[in-house]
PDB file of C-alpha atoms in Angstrom:
ATOM      1  CA  MET A  10       0.000   0.000   0.000  1.00 36.00           C
ATOM      2  CA  ARG A  11       1.438   3.347  -1.053  1.00 41.00           C
ATOM      3  CA  ASP A  12       1.472   6.183   1.464  1.00 48.00           C
ATOM      4  CA  ALA A  13       1.102   9.479  -0.387  1.00 48.00           C
ATOM      5  CA  GLY A  14       3.570  12.116   0.607  1.00 54.00           C
ATOM      6  CA  LEU A  15       6.657   9.968   1.055  1.00 53.00           C
ATOM      7  CA  PRO A  16       9.665  11.673  -0.515  1.00 51.00           C
ATOM      8  CA  SER A  17      10.829  10.387  -3.864  1.00 48.00           C
ATOM      9  CA  ALA A  18      13.206  13.044  -5.191  1.00 46.00           C
ATOM     10  CA  ASP A  19      16.554  11.317  -4.625  1.00 49.00           C
ATOM     11  CA  VAL A  20      15.367   8.108  -3.016  1.00 58.00           C
ATOM     12  CA  ASP A  21      13.835   4.970  -4.430  1.00 69.00           C
ATOM     13  CA  GLU A  22      10.390   5.447  -2.912  1.00 71.00           C
ATOM     14  CA  GLN A  23       9.321   1.857  -3.525  1.00 77.00           C
ATOM     15  CA  LEU A  24      12.416   0.608  -1.705  1.00 80.00           C
ATOM     16  CA  LEU A  25      11.563   2.793   1.276  1.00 79.00           C
ATOM     17  CA  LEU A  26       8.042   1.394   1.315  1.00 80.00           C
ATOM     18  CA  ASP A  27       9.231  -2.194   0.961  1.00 87.00           C
ATOM     19  CA  LEU A  28      11.532  -2.170   3.989  1.00 92.00           C
ATOM     20  CA  THR A  29      10.189  -4.054   6.988  1.00 94.00           C
ATOM     21  CA  SER A  30      10.233  -2.358  10.381  1.00 93.00           C
ATOM     22  CA  PHE A  31      13.076  -4.705  11.392  1.00 96.00           C
ATOM     23  CA  GLN A  32      15.062  -3.715   8.289  1.00 96.00           C
ATOM     24  CA  ARG A  33      14.520  -0.015   9.020  1.00 94.00           C
ATOM     25  CA  ASP A  34      15.650  -0.453  12.621  1.00 95.00           C
ATOM     26  CA  LEU A  35      18.632  -2.478  11.469  1.00 97.00           C
ATOM     27  CA  LEU A  36      19.574   0.151   8.897  1.00 96.00           C
ATOM     28  CA  PHE A  37      19.404   2.880  11.565  1.00 95.00           C
ATOM     29  CA  VAL A  38      21.695   0.826  13.822  1.00 96.00           C
ATOM     30  CA  VAL A  39      24.145   0.140  10.982  1.00 97.00           C
ATOM     31  CA  ALA A  40      24.230   3.830  10.034  1.00 96.00           C
ATOM     32  CA  GLY A  41      24.724   4.894  13.629  1.00 94.00           C
ATOM     33  CA  ARG A  42      27.605   2.540  14.318  1.00 91.00           C
ATOM     34  CA  GLY A  43      29.842   2.879  11.311  1.00 85.00           C
ATOM     35  CA  ALA A  44      31.607  -0.386  10.476  1.00 94.00           C
ATOM     36  CA  ALA A  45      30.367  -3.089  12.862  1.00 96.00           C
ATOM     37  CA  SER A  46      30.151  -6.857  12.942  1.00 96.00           C
ATOM     38  CA  GLY A  47      26.863  -8.686  12.834  1.00 96.00           C
ATOM     39  CA  GLN A  48      27.282  -9.603  16.499  1.00 96.00           C
ATOM     40  CA  GLU A  49      27.827  -5.953  17.451  1.00 97.00           C
ATOM     41  CA  LEU A  50      24.720  -4.955  15.491  1.00 97.00           C
ATOM     42  CA  LYS A  51      22.743  -7.800  17.072  1.00 97.00           C
ATOM     43  CA  ALA A  52      23.733  -6.681  20.586  1.00 97.00           C
ATOM     44  CA  GLU A  53      22.731  -3.071  19.917  1.00 96.00           C
ATOM     45  CA  LEU A  54      19.391  -4.066  18.401  1.00 96.00           C
ATOM     46  CA  GLU A  55      18.641  -6.330  21.351  1.00 96.00           C
ATOM     47  CA  GLU A  56      19.514  -3.574  23.802  1.00 95.00           C
ATOM     48  CA  ALA A  57      17.408  -1.010  21.941  1.00 92.00           C
ATOM     49  CA  THR A  58      14.341  -3.192  21.438  1.00 92.00           C
ATOM     50  CA  GLY A  59      14.509  -5.517  24.440  1.00 94.00           C
ATOM     51  CA  GLU A  60      13.887  -8.423  22.067  1.00 95.00           C
ATOM     52  CA  THR A  61      16.086 -11.357  21.121  1.00 97.00           C
ATOM     53  CA  VAL A  62      17.462 -11.160  17.592  1.00 97.00           C
ATOM     54  CA  LEU A  63      18.238 -14.554  16.125  1.00 97.00           C
ATOM     55  CA  PRO A  64      21.016 -15.077  13.563  1.00 95.00           C
ATOM     56  CA  GLY A  65      18.388 -16.423  11.149  1.00 96.00           C
ATOM     57  CA  GLN A  66      16.655 -13.057  11.338  1.00 97.00           C
ATOM     58  CA  LEU A  67      19.711 -10.802  11.373  1.00 98.00           C
ATOM     59  CA  TYR A  68      21.902 -12.097   8.570  1.00 97.00           C
ATOM     60  CA  PRO A  69      19.244 -12.593   5.866  1.00 98.00           C
ATOM     61  CA  ASN A  70      18.062  -9.033   6.521  1.00 98.00           C
ATOM     62  CA  LEU A  71      21.618  -7.678   6.333  1.00 98.00           C
ATOM     63  CA  ASP A  72      22.010  -9.556   3.043  1.00 97.00           C
ATOM     64  CA  GLU A  73      18.754  -8.048   1.747  1.00 96.00           C
ATOM     65  CA  LEU A  74      19.892  -4.536   2.718  1.00 97.00           C
ATOM     66  CA  GLN A  75      23.182  -5.213   0.937  1.00 97.00           C
ATOM     67  CA  ARG A  76      21.426  -6.460  -2.224  1.00 96.00           C
ATOM     68  CA  ASN A  77      19.394  -3.246  -2.227  1.00 95.00           C
ATOM     69  CA  GLY A  78      22.555  -1.146  -2.008  1.00 96.00           C
ATOM     70  CA  LEU A  79      21.777   0.205   1.465  1.00 96.00           C
ATOM     71  CA  VAL A  80      24.526  -1.629   3.369  1.00 97.00           C
ATOM     72  CA  ARG A  81      28.111  -2.478   2.462  1.00 97.00           C
ATOM     73  CA  LYS A  82      29.650  -5.743   3.691  1.00 96.00           C
ATOM     74  CA  GLU A  83      33.428  -6.038   3.995  1.00 96.00           C
ATOM     75  CA  VAL A  84      35.522  -8.901   5.309  1.00 94.00           C
ATOM     76  CA  ARG A  85      37.184  -8.068   8.633  1.00 90.00           C
ATOM     77  CA  ASP A  86      38.914 -11.413   9.045  1.00 89.00           C
ATOM     78  CA  GLY A  87      38.288 -15.020   8.016  1.00 84.00           C
ATOM     79  CA  ARG A  88      35.095 -15.314  10.077  1.00 88.00           C
ATOM     80  CA  THR A  89      33.814 -11.806  10.653  1.00 93.00           C
ATOM     81  CA  ASN A  90      32.276  -9.280   8.297  1.00 95.00           C
ATOM     82  CA  ASP A  91      31.817  -5.585   8.943  1.00 97.00           C
ATOM     83  CA  TYR A  92      28.649  -3.828   7.839  1.00 98.00           C
ATOM     84  CA  SER A  93      28.280  -0.115   7.159  1.00 97.00           C
ATOM     85  CA  ALA A  94      25.625   2.098   5.588  1.00 97.00           C
ATOM     86  CA  THR A  95      26.108   3.238   2.016  1.00 96.00           C
ATOM     87  CA  GLU A  96      25.296   6.713   0.755  1.00 95.00           C
ATOM     88  CA  ARG A  97      22.065   5.289  -0.648  1.00 94.00           C
ATOM     89  CA  GLY A  98      21.241   3.769   2.744  1.00 94.00           C
ATOM     90  CA  ARG A  99      21.770   7.093   4.480  1.00 94.00           C
ATOM     91  CA  GLY A 100      19.615   8.762   1.825  1.00 91.00           C
ATOM     92  CA  VAL A 101      16.760   6.351   2.506  1.00 92.00           C
ATOM     93  CA  LEU A 102      17.026   7.011   6.240  1.00 91.00           C
ATOM     94  CA  SER A 103      17.159  10.779   5.711  1.00 88.00           C
ATOM     95  CA  ALA A 104      14.037  10.626   3.550  1.00 87.00           C
ATOM     96  CA  LEU A 105      12.250   8.559   6.173  1.00 88.00           C
ATOM     97  CA  VAL A 106      13.251  10.886   9.020  1.00 85.00           C
ATOM     98  CA  ARG A 107      12.172  13.962   7.071  1.00 83.00           C
ATOM     99  CA  TRP A 108       8.819  12.364   6.291  1.00 82.00           C
ATOM    100  CA  GLN A 109       8.337  11.470   9.975  1.00 84.00           C
ATOM    101  CA  CYS A 110       9.381  14.946  11.147  1.00 83.00           C
ATOM    102  CA  GLU A 111       6.968  16.531   8.699  1.00 83.00           C
ATOM    103  CA  ARG A 112       4.133  14.594  10.335  1.00 83.00           C
ATOM    104  CA  VAL A 113       5.138  15.841  13.800  1.00 83.00           C
ATOM    105  CA  ASP A 114       6.005  19.444  12.904  1.00 79.00           C
ATOM    106  CA  PRO A 115       6.370  20.703   9.316  1.00 74.00           C
ATOM    107  CA  ALA A 116       9.141  23.093  10.453  1.00 73.00           C
ATOM    108  CA  LEU A 117      11.286  20.085  11.357  1.00 67.00           C
ATOM    109  CA  ALA A 118      11.099  18.837   7.776  1.00 62.00           C
ATOM    110  CA  GLU A 119      12.462  22.183   6.594  1.00 69.00           C
ATOM    111  CA  ALA A 120      15.501  22.050   8.925  1.00 67.00           C
ATOM    112  CA  ASP A 121      18.931  22.255   7.354  1.00 66.00           C
ATOM    113  CA  TRP A 122      19.910  18.564   7.259  1.00 56.00           C
ATOM    114  CA  PRO A 123      23.567  18.336   6.255  1.00 56.00           C
ATOM    115  CA  ALA A 124      24.942  15.506   4.177  1.00 54.00           C
ATOM    116  CA  SER A 125      26.409  12.856   6.427  1.00 48.00           C
ATOM    117  CA  ASP A 126      30.090  12.059   6.665  1.00 47.00           C
ATOM    118  CA  GLY A 127      29.659   9.683   9.565  1.00 44.00           C
ATOM    119  CA  PRO A 128      27.471   8.355  12.300  1.00 43.00           C
ATOM    120  CA  THR A 129      27.356  11.496  14.447  1.00 41.00           C
ATOM    121  CA  SER A 130      26.956  14.150  11.760  1.00 37.00           C
ATOM    122  CA  ASP A 131      23.343  13.336  10.839  1.00 38.00           C
ATOM    123  CA  ARG A 132      21.749  15.971  13.044  1.00 35.00           C
ATOM    124  CA  PRO A 133      19.840  19.017  11.820  1.00 37.00           C
ATOM    125  CA  ASN A 134      21.392  22.439  12.483  1.00 34.00           C
TER     126      ASN A 134
END
């Protein structure tokens, strides 16, 4: 079901609509951490949500986010991969946050949102 009003200028609107709530939460955690292992992401998600995240839930969703170009996966060592948000992933999150802010207070959607260079620079001025 399409929700009118979602931003589509620089973001694949259908992709934004197709993300599950778990995938959105996971993408926010990945973007906020910088490069992190699946286990590090799992621990942060569990702490934030109070729910157990099973490997069978985490890794297929990370793979899906990677296939959609939202997450980058790089080998850390022989057993561990690091995951980080791509520019496209950050763009999807920015579009989602702007849309949400607009629903709360239209002035928030008009805030000067700088391009992100890292996990802590995604705050409006």
